[in-house]
PDB file of C-alpha atoms in Angstrom:
ATOM      1  CA  MET A  19    -244.195  24.594 165.091  1.00  0.00           C
ATOM      2  CA  LYS A  20    -242.621  27.981 165.652  1.00  0.00           C
ATOM      3  CA  GLU A  21    -243.432  29.582 169.182  1.00  0.00           C
ATOM      4  CA  THR A  22    -245.565  32.622 168.860  1.00  0.00           C
ATOM      5  CA  GLU A  23    -243.509  35.631 170.476  1.00  0.00           C
ATOM      6  CA  ASN A  24    -244.713  37.188 173.363  1.00  0.00           C
ATOM      7  CA  ILE A  25    -245.358  40.876 172.364  1.00  0.00           C
ATOM      8  CA  LYS A  26    -246.365  43.332 175.011  1.00  0.00           C
ATOM      9  CA  ASP A  27    -248.931  45.809 174.216  1.00  0.00           C
ATOM     10  CA  PRO A  28    -247.798  49.387 174.916  1.00  0.00           C
ATOM     11  CA  ASN A  29    -250.511  49.672 177.871  1.00  0.00           C
ATOM     12  CA  GLN A  30    -250.299  46.288 179.016  1.00  0.00           C
ATOM     13  CA  LEU A  31    -250.316  45.858 182.669  1.00  0.00           C
ATOM     14  CA  ASP A  32    -246.888  44.391 184.298  1.00  0.00           C
ATOM     15  CA  LEU A  33    -247.950  42.841 187.716  1.00  0.00           C
ATOM     16  CA  PHE A  34    -244.359  43.789 189.297  1.00  0.00           C
ATOM     17  CA  ALA A  35    -243.623  47.319 187.239  1.00  0.00           C
ATOM     18  CA  GLY A  36    -247.142  48.666 186.749  1.00  0.00           C
ATOM     19  CA  ILE A  37    -247.983  50.399 183.263  1.00  0.00           C
ATOM     20  CA  LEU A  38    -245.245  49.771 180.791  1.00  0.00           C
ATOM     21  CA  LEU A  39    -244.418  52.879 178.742  1.00  0.00           C
ATOM     22  CA  THR A  40    -243.520  53.109 175.118  1.00  0.00           C
ATOM     23  CA  THR A  41    -239.970  54.329 174.181  1.00  0.00           C
ATOM     24  CA  GLU A  42    -241.857  57.912 173.262  1.00  0.00           C
ATOM     25  CA  GLN A  43    -243.872  57.950 176.552  1.00  0.00           C
ATOM     26  CA  GLN A  44    -240.576  57.238 178.795  1.00  0.00           C
ATOM     27  CA  GLU A  45    -238.976  60.053 176.643  1.00  0.00           C
ATOM     28  CA  GLN A  46    -241.763  62.120 177.602  1.00  0.00           C
ATOM     29  CA  VAL A  47    -241.570  61.193 181.313  1.00  0.00           C
ATOM     30  CA  ASN A  48    -237.940  62.244 181.167  1.00  0.00           C
ATOM     31  CA  LYS A  49    -238.340  65.511 179.420  1.00  0.00           C
ATOM     32  CA  TYR A  50    -240.994  66.256 182.179  1.00  0.00           C
ATOM     33  CA  ILE A  51    -238.618  65.407 184.851  1.00  0.00           C
ATOM     34  CA  GLU A  52    -236.005  67.422 183.184  1.00  0.00           C
ATOM     35  CA  ASN A  53    -238.241  70.565 182.636  1.00  0.00           C
ATOM     36  CA  GLN A  54    -239.506  70.187 186.492  1.00  0.00           C
ATOM     37  CA  LYS A  55    -235.721  70.275 187.429  1.00  0.00           C
ATOM     38  CA  LYS A  56    -234.906  73.082 185.260  1.00  0.00           C
ATOM     39  CA  ASN A  57    -238.176  75.143 186.872  1.00  0.00           C
ATOM     40  CA  SER A  58    -236.968  74.292 190.381  1.00  0.00           C
ATOM     41  CA  GLU A  59    -233.405  75.473 189.717  1.00  0.00           C
ATOM     42  CA  HIS A  60    -234.800  78.898 188.098  1.00  0.00           C
ATOM     43  CA  ALA A  61    -237.113  79.293 191.195  1.00  0.00           C
ATOM     44  CA  GLN A  62    -234.138  78.819 193.431  1.00  0.00           C
ATOM     45  CA  ASN A  63    -232.196  81.250 191.547  1.00  0.00           C
ATOM     46  CA  LYS A  64    -234.767  83.978 191.435  1.00  0.00           C
ATOM     47  CA  HIS A  65    -235.609  83.430 195.124  1.00  0.00           C
ATOM     48  CA  LYS A  66    -231.696  84.007 196.041  1.00  0.00           C
ATOM     49  CA  GLN A  67    -231.814  86.917 193.769  1.00  0.00           C
ATOM     50  CA  VAL A  68    -234.908  88.767 195.537  1.00  0.00           C
ATOM     51  CA  VAL A  69    -233.637  87.978 198.910  1.00  0.00           C
ATOM     52  CA  GLU A  70    -230.275  89.621 198.151  1.00  0.00           C
ATOM     53  CA  LEU A  71    -232.216  92.377 196.488  1.00  0.00           C
ATOM     54  CA  LEU A  72    -233.977  93.157 199.722  1.00  0.00           C
ATOM     55  CA  LEU A  73    -231.181  92.745 202.082  1.00  0.00           C
ATOM     56  CA  GLU A  74    -228.860  95.426 199.722  1.00  0.00           C
ATOM     57  CA  ASN A  75    -231.620  97.793 200.262  1.00  0.00           C
ATOM     58  CA  ASP A  76    -232.185  97.906 203.981  1.00  0.00           C
ATOM     59  CA  PHE A  77    -234.977  95.631 204.146  1.00  0.00           C
ATOM     60  CA  VAL A  78    -234.288  93.218 207.584  1.00  0.00           C
ATOM     61  CA  GLU A  79    -235.788  89.818 207.366  1.00  0.00           C
ATOM     62  CA  GLY A  80    -238.451  89.355 210.374  1.00  0.00           C
ATOM     63  CA  VAL A  81    -238.971  92.877 210.236  1.00  0.00           C
ATOM     64  CA  HIS A  82    -239.614  93.652 206.720  1.00  0.00           C
ATOM     65  CA  PHE A  83    -240.041  90.485 204.489  1.00  0.00           C
ATOM     66  CA  GLU A  84    -239.908  86.915 205.399  1.00  0.00           C
ATOM     67  CA  GLN A  85    -238.757  84.323 203.011  1.00  0.00           C
ATOM     68  CA  SER A  86    -238.636  80.388 202.797  1.00  0.00           C
ATOM     69  CA  CYS A  87    -237.496  78.145 199.903  1.00  0.00           C
ATOM     70  CA  LYS A  88    -238.303  74.366 200.033  1.00  0.00           C
ATOM     71  CA  VAL A  89    -236.696  71.866 197.638  1.00  0.00           C
ATOM     72  CA  THR A  90    -238.755  68.557 197.464  1.00  0.00           C
ATOM     73  CA  THR A  91    -239.121  65.470 195.387  1.00  0.00           C
ATOM     74  CA  GLU A  92    -242.730  64.597 194.655  1.00  0.00           C
ATOM     75  CA  ALA A  93    -244.345  61.554 192.980  1.00  0.00           C
ATOM     76  CA  ARG A  94    -247.470  62.151 191.626  1.00  0.00           C
ATOM     77  CA  ASN A  95    -250.050  60.759 188.722  1.00  0.00           C
ATOM     78  CA  THR A  96    -249.225  63.163 185.895  1.00  0.00           C
ATOM     79  CA  ARG A  97    -251.075  63.242 182.415  1.00  0.00           C
ATOM     80  CA  LEU A  98    -248.652  63.621 179.603  1.00  0.00           C
ATOM     81  CA  GLY A  99    -249.182  63.677 175.724  1.00  0.00           C
ATOM     82  CA  TYR A 100    -252.140  65.154 173.827  1.00  0.00           C
ATOM     83  CA  SER A 101    -255.772  64.027 173.598  1.00  0.00           C
ATOM     84  CA  TYR A 102    -255.931  65.313 169.809  1.00  0.00           C
ATOM     85  CA  ASN A 103    -253.644  62.760 168.287  1.00  0.00           C
ATOM     86  CA  ASN A 104    -254.510  60.214 171.028  1.00  0.00           C
ATOM     87  CA  THR A 105    -250.952  60.160 172.750  1.00  0.00           C
ATOM     88  CA  SER A 106    -252.245  61.231 176.010  1.00  0.00           C
ATOM     89  CA  PHE A 107    -251.400  59.003 178.964  1.00  0.00           C
ATOM     90  CA  GLU A 108    -250.921  58.958 182.897  1.00  0.00           C
ATOM     91  CA  ALA A 109    -248.023  57.940 184.482  1.00  0.00           C
ATOM     92  CA  GLU A 110    -246.829  58.276 188.114  1.00  0.00           C
ATOM     93  CA  VAL A 111    -243.619  60.407 188.106  1.00  0.00           C
ATOM     94  CA  GLU A 112    -241.242  61.654 190.575  1.00  0.00           C
ATOM     95  CA  TYR A 113    -239.757  64.966 190.049  1.00  0.00           C
ATOM     96  CA  GLU A 114    -238.008  67.861 191.946  1.00  0.00           C
ATOM     97  CA  LYS A 115    -239.918  70.774 193.082  1.00  0.00           C
ATOM     98  CA  CYS A 116    -239.360  74.213 194.853  1.00  0.00           C
ATOM     99  CA  ASP A 117    -241.613  76.311 196.794  1.00  0.00           C
ATOM    100  CA  SER A 118    -240.337  79.821 197.065  1.00  0.00           C
ATOM    101  CA  GLN A 119    -242.489  82.262 199.271  1.00  0.00           C
ATOM    102  CA  ILE A 120    -241.346  85.883 200.151  1.00  0.00           C
ATOM    103  CA  TYR A 121    -243.658  88.298 201.447  1.00  0.00           C
ATOM    104  CA  LEU A 122    -243.346  91.875 202.582  1.00  0.00           C
ATOM    105  CA  LEU A 123    -244.403  92.040 206.060  1.00  0.00           C
ATOM    106  CA  GLY A 124    -246.719  94.731 207.587  1.00  0.00           C
ATOM    107  CA  GLN A 125    -250.329  95.469 209.361  1.00  0.00           C
ATOM    108  CA  ASN A 126    -253.710  96.775 208.299  1.00  0.00           C
ATOM    109  CA  PHE A 127    -256.479  98.005 210.127  1.00  0.00           C
ATOM    110  CA  TYR A 128    -260.091  98.146 208.260  1.00  0.00           C
ATOM    111  CA  ILE A 129    -262.745  99.890 210.278  1.00  0.00           C
ATOM    112  CA  TRP A 130    -265.462  97.688 208.440  1.00  0.00           C
ATOM    113  CA  GLU A 131    -264.392  94.613 210.081  1.00  0.00           C
ATOM    114  CA  THR A 132    -266.492  93.123 213.045  1.00  0.00           C
ATOM    115  CA  ASP A 133    -263.420  92.719 215.530  1.00  0.00           C
ATOM    116  CA  LYS A 134    -261.701  96.044 214.498  1.00  0.00           C
ATOM    117  CA  LYS A 135    -258.250  95.265 215.487  1.00  0.00           C
ATOM    118  CA  LEU A 136    -254.935  95.996 214.126  1.00  0.00           C
ATOM    119  CA  LYS A 137    -253.651  92.744 212.485  1.00  0.00           C
ATOM    120  CA  PRO A 138    -250.282  91.561 211.175  1.00  0.00           C
ATOM    121  CA  ALA A 139    -250.456  91.279 206.938  1.00  0.00           C
ATOM    122  CA  LYS A 140    -248.187  90.026 204.695  1.00  0.00           C
ATOM    123  CA  PHE A 141    -247.937  91.558 201.018  1.00  0.00           C
ATOM    124  CA  TRP A 142    -247.346  89.695 197.936  1.00  0.00           C
ATOM    125  CA  PHE A 143    -244.900  91.640 195.522  1.00  0.00           C
ATOM    126  CA  ASP A 144    -243.248  90.996 192.097  1.00  0.00           C
ATOM    127  CA  VAL A 145    -239.720  91.936 190.945  1.00  0.00           C
ATOM    128  CA  GLU A 146    -238.772  92.787 187.381  1.00  0.00           C
ATOM    129  CA  LYS A 147    -235.221  94.454 186.597  1.00  0.00           C
ATOM    130  CA  GLY A 148    -234.488  95.231 190.301  1.00  0.00           C
ATOM    131  CA  LYS A 149    -237.602  97.223 190.925  1.00  0.00           C
ATOM    132  CA  ILE A 150    -240.556  95.847 192.948  1.00  0.00           C
ATOM    133  CA  GLN A 151    -244.253  96.211 192.409  1.00  0.00           C
ATOM    134  CA  CYS A 152    -246.651  95.770 195.318  1.00  0.00           C
ATOM    135  CA  GLY A 153    -250.144  97.107 195.018  1.00  0.00           C
ATOM    136  CA  SER A 154    -251.253  96.335 198.287  1.00  0.00           C
ATOM    137  CA  ILE A 155    -249.060  99.498 199.756  1.00  0.00           C
ATOM    138  CA  THR A 156    -248.636 101.952 196.610  1.00  0.00           C
ATOM    139  CA  GLU A 157    -251.106 104.403 195.131  1.00  0.00           C
ATOM    140  CA  GLN A 158    -250.093 103.194 191.804  1.00  0.00           C
ATOM    141  CA  TYR A 159    -249.858  99.495 190.587  1.00  0.00           C
ATOM    142  CA  ARG A 160    -246.368  99.935 189.001  1.00  0.00           C
ATOM    143  CA  PHE A 161    -242.557  98.936 189.751  1.00  0.00           C
ATOM    144  CA  TYR A 162    -240.753 101.291 192.207  1.00  0.00           C
ATOM    145  CA  LYS A 163    -237.017 101.298 193.347  1.00  0.00           C
ATOM    146  CA  PRO A 164    -236.397  98.885 196.241  1.00  0.00           C
ATOM    147  CA  LYS A 165    -235.735 101.557 198.865  1.00  0.00           C
ATOM    148  CA  THR A 166    -238.812 103.530 197.590  1.00  0.00           C
ATOM    149  CA  ILE A 167    -240.894 100.232 198.378  1.00  0.00           C
ATOM    150  CA  LEU A 168    -239.348 100.054 201.907  1.00  0.00           C
ATOM    151  CA  GLU A 169    -240.333 103.545 202.249  1.00  0.00           C
ATOM    152  CA  LYS A 170    -244.143 103.041 201.352  1.00  0.00           C
ATOM    153  CA  LEU A 171    -244.166  99.889 203.509  1.00  0.00           C
ATOM    154  CA  GLN A 172    -243.304 102.030 206.812  1.00  0.00           C
ATOM    155  CA  LEU A 173    -245.535 104.816 205.854  1.00  0.00           C
ATOM    156  CA  HIS A 174    -248.433 102.083 205.278  1.00  0.00           C
ATOM    157  CA  ASN A 175    -247.677 100.222 208.290  1.00  0.00           C
ATOM    158  CA  LYS A 176    -247.771 103.736 210.244  1.00  0.00           C
ATOM    159  CA  ALA A 177    -250.808 104.858 208.594  1.00  0.00           C
ATOM    160  CA  ALA A 178    -252.515 101.755 209.804  1.00  0.00           C
ATOM    161  CA  ALA A 179    -251.191 102.106 213.311  1.00  0.00           C
ATOM    162  CA  ASN A 180    -252.841 105.684 213.211  1.00  0.00           C
ATOM    163  CA  GLN A 181    -256.173 104.674 211.915  1.00  0.00           C
ATOM    164  CA  PHE A 182    -256.244 102.019 215.010  1.00  0.00           C
ATOM    165  CA  GLU A 183    -255.399 104.564 217.519  1.00  0.00           C
ATOM    166  CA  GLU A 184    -257.717 107.248 215.867  1.00  0.00           C
ATOM    167  CA  TYR A 185    -260.606 104.600 216.347  1.00  0.00           C
ATOM    168  CA  LYS A 186    -259.565 103.658 219.798  1.00  0.00           C
ATOM    169  CA  LYS A 187    -259.652 107.337 220.693  1.00  0.00           C
ATOM    170  CA  LYS A 188    -263.111 107.640 218.894  1.00  0.00           C
ATOM    171  CA  GLU A 189    -264.522 104.925 220.968  1.00  0.00           C
ATOM    172  CA  ASN A 190    -263.265 105.766 224.162  1.00  0.00           C
ATOM    173  CA  LEU A 191    -264.385 109.483 223.566  1.00  0.00           C
ATOM    174  CA  GLU A 192    -267.913 108.127 222.802  1.00  0.00           C
ATOM    175  CA  LYS A 193    -267.918 105.739 225.607  1.00  0.00           C
ATOM    176  CA  ASN A 194    -266.828 108.488 228.333  1.00  0.00           C
ATOM    177  CA  THR A 195    -269.201 111.095 226.894  1.00  0.00           C
ATOM    178  CA  ILE A 196    -272.174 108.650 226.971  1.00  0.00           C
ATOM    179  CA  GLU A 197    -271.352 107.774 230.452  1.00  0.00           C
ATOM    180  CA  LYS A 198    -270.986 111.498 231.501  1.00  0.00           C
ATOM    181  CA  TYR A 199    -274.354 112.836 230.307  1.00  0.00           C
ATOM    182  CA  THR A 200    -276.016 109.150 231.177  1.00  0.00           C
ATOM    183  CA  LYS A 201    -274.837 110.297 234.689  1.00  0.00           C
ATOM    184  CA  LEU A 202    -275.777 113.747 234.398  1.00  0.00           C
ATOM    185  CA  TYR A 203    -279.195 113.348 233.201  1.00  0.00           C
ATOM    186  CA  PRO A 204    -280.319 109.840 234.032  1.00  0.00           C
ATOM    187  CA  ASP A 205    -283.876 110.356 232.654  1.00  0.00           C
ATOM    188  CA  ALA A 206    -282.649 111.181 229.171  1.00  0.00           C
ATOM    189  CA  GLU A 207    -281.537 109.021 226.389  1.00  0.00           C
ATOM    190  CA  VAL A 208    -277.946 109.341 225.634  1.00  0.00           C
ATOM    191  CA  ILE A 209    -276.829 107.614 222.137  1.00  0.00           C
ATOM    192  CA  SER A 210    -274.401 107.877 219.600  1.00  0.00           C
ATOM    193  CA  LYS A 211    -275.402 108.676 215.802  1.00  0.00           C
ATOM    194  CA  GLU A 212    -273.393 109.426 212.447  1.00  0.00           C
ATOM    195  CA  GLY A 213    -273.257 113.213 211.457  1.00  0.00           C
ATOM    196  CA  TYR A 214    -271.982 114.410 208.023  1.00  0.00           C
ATOM    197  CA  THR A 215    -271.321 117.632 206.136  1.00  0.00           C
ATOM    198  CA  LYS A 216    -270.002 118.025 202.709  1.00  0.00           C
ATOM    199  CA  TYR A 217    -266.693 119.477 203.974  1.00  0.00           C
ATOM    200  CA  LYS A 218    -265.763 117.171 207.078  1.00  0.00           C
ATOM    201  CA  GLY A 219    -267.355 113.900 205.948  1.00  0.00           C
ATOM    202  CA  SER A 220    -268.791 111.617 208.672  1.00  0.00           C
ATOM    203  CA  PHE A 221    -268.241 112.084 212.555  1.00  0.00           C
ATOM    204  CA  LYS A 222    -269.653 110.774 215.471  1.00  0.00           C
ATOM    205  CA  ILE A 223    -272.310 112.773 217.220  1.00  0.00           C
ATOM    206  CA  VAL A 224    -273.468 111.960 221.046  1.00  0.00           C
ATOM    207  CA  GLU A 225    -277.353 113.221 221.239  1.00  0.00           C
ATOM    208  CA  VAL A 226    -278.710 113.638 224.753  1.00  0.00           C
ATOM    209  CA  LYS A 227    -282.745 113.634 224.020  1.00  0.00           C
ATOM    210  CA  PHE A 228    -284.938 114.254 226.770  1.00  0.00           C
ATOM    211  CA  LYS A 229    -288.766 113.337 227.270  1.00  0.00           C
ATOM    212  CA  SER A 230    -290.294 116.288 226.016  1.00  0.00           C
ATOM    213  CA  GLY A 231    -288.302 115.850 222.570  1.00  0.00           C
ATOM    214  CA  SER A 232    -285.890 118.301 223.110  1.00  0.00           C
ATOM    215  CA  TYR A 233    -282.503 117.284 222.905  1.00  0.00           C
ATOM    216  CA  VAL A 234    -278.704 118.575 222.435  1.00  0.00           C
ATOM    217  CA  GLN A 235    -275.922 117.062 219.928  1.00  0.00           C
ATOM    218  CA  PHE A 236    -272.324 116.922 220.566  1.00  0.00           C
ATOM    219  CA  GLU A 237    -269.854 116.785 218.041  1.00  0.00           C
ATOM    220  CA  LEU A 238    -266.732 114.583 218.909  1.00  0.00           C
ATOM    221  CA  ASP A 239    -263.397 115.918 218.489  1.00  0.00           C
ATOM    222  CA  THR A 240    -261.175 112.839 218.832  1.00  0.00           C
ATOM    223  CA  TYR A 241    -257.994 115.067 217.968  1.00  0.00           C
ATOM    224  CA  ASN A 242    -258.207 116.839 221.374  1.00  0.00           C
ATOM    225  CA  GLY A 243    -260.519 114.338 223.186  1.00  0.00           C
ATOM    226  CA  VAL A 244    -263.397 116.516 223.762  1.00  0.00           C
ATOM    227  CA  GLU A 245    -267.031 117.192 222.674  1.00  0.00           C
ATOM    228  CA  HIS A 246    -268.417 120.201 221.268  1.00  0.00           C
ATOM    229  CA  LEU A 247    -272.105 121.485 221.100  1.00  0.00           C
ATOM    230  CA  TYR A 248    -273.196 120.714 217.753  1.00  0.00           C
ATOM    231  CA  LYS A 249    -277.084 121.239 217.208  1.00  0.00           C
ATOM    232  CA  LYS A 250    -279.520 121.986 219.900  1.00  0.00           C
ATOM    233  CA  PHE A 251    -283.544 121.539 219.467  1.00  0.00           C
ATOM    234  CA  ASP A 252    -286.146 122.761 222.024  1.00  0.00           C
ATOM    235  CA  ALA A 253    -289.275 120.881 221.709  1.00  0.00           C
ATOM    236  CA  GLU A 254    -291.426 123.675 223.504  1.00  0.00           C
ATOM    237  CA  LEU A 255    -290.327 126.122 221.262  1.00  0.00           C
ATOM    238  CA  ASP A 256    -290.690 124.211 218.078  1.00  0.00           C
ATOM    239  CA  LYS A 257    -294.767 123.952 219.136  1.00  0.00           C
ATOM    240  CA  LEU A 258    -295.129 127.757 219.615  1.00  0.00           C
ATOM    241  CA  THR A 259    -297.017 129.879 216.672  1.00  0.00           C
ATOM    242  CA  THR A 260    -295.387 132.740 215.206  1.00  0.00           C
ATOM    243  CA  GLU A 261    -297.257 135.137 217.485  1.00  0.00           C
ATOM    244  CA  GLY A 262    -296.122 132.936 220.469  1.00  0.00           C
ATOM    245  CA  LEU A 263    -292.557 133.054 219.369  1.00  0.00           C
ATOM    246  CA  LEU A 264    -292.360 137.033 218.913  1.00  0.00           C
ATOM    247  CA  ASP A 265    -294.283 137.195 222.268  1.00  0.00           C
ATOM    248  CA  LYS A 266    -291.740 135.270 224.031  1.00  0.00           C
ATOM    249  CA  PHE A 267    -288.543 136.987 222.095  1.00  0.00           C
ATOM    250  CA  SER A 268    -290.132 140.184 223.309  1.00  0.00           C
ATOM    251  CA  LYS A 269    -290.020 139.238 226.937  1.00  0.00           C
ATOM    252  CA  GLN A 270    -286.297 138.089 226.322  1.00  0.00           C
ATOM    253  CA  GLU A 271    -285.731 141.878 225.100  1.00  0.00           C
ATOM    254  CA  ALA A 272    -287.341 143.140 228.023  1.00  0.00           C
ATOM    255  CA  LEU A 273    -285.363 140.876 230.516  1.00  0.00           C
ATOM    256  CA  LYS A 274    -282.044 142.468 229.433  1.00  0.00           C
TER     257      LYS A 274
END
């Protein structure tokens, strides 16, 4: 009697080697590994070119940008093939991977944030044909010459610092003005409020309000570090009738 051949099923489990792959499956694995290596080499070359582009255009590493390029070998379960023709399979594949990271360095200040601090920031950017696109620091989302991007990065960082300094001035002036009038008029309520005009936009006001309902409002001039009289209200005068006002004004004339 002829001995039966021991033909292994393509997906038969081998206790020593794991799942055995067919010739076609092994070819797909090899192709996947080869493609991943090409992707890694492409990423490494692009990384080098971008760093050189930055350095050639006066960017300073650690000041204007940071970079890292790590090449590792990873092993993970990967699904290959296609489900539509039942060729899909999973195998543990070991392949080369490149992690390329390059960011522009800067700072941001956002008035709406709770902590209101000037914070370091990293800006992602793209490179195409020797030009750079970085929407975080430019008015338009388009590619610029590298030196132009460097200028815009410096302007962005300076603007953020100026905004933070302006905020600190405003906060200090507001605090000092409130303390000043609280000390002068301890029975009055001294608070800060938001003012708005069409031409100035929004601005800070400190209001000194008395128990009578009368108040004086001061607009805070952060540029010069002083407060200016903005508005005043006399509650007693407001209660007068038209005749009472006229009589009061006539007496003012008589005092001249």
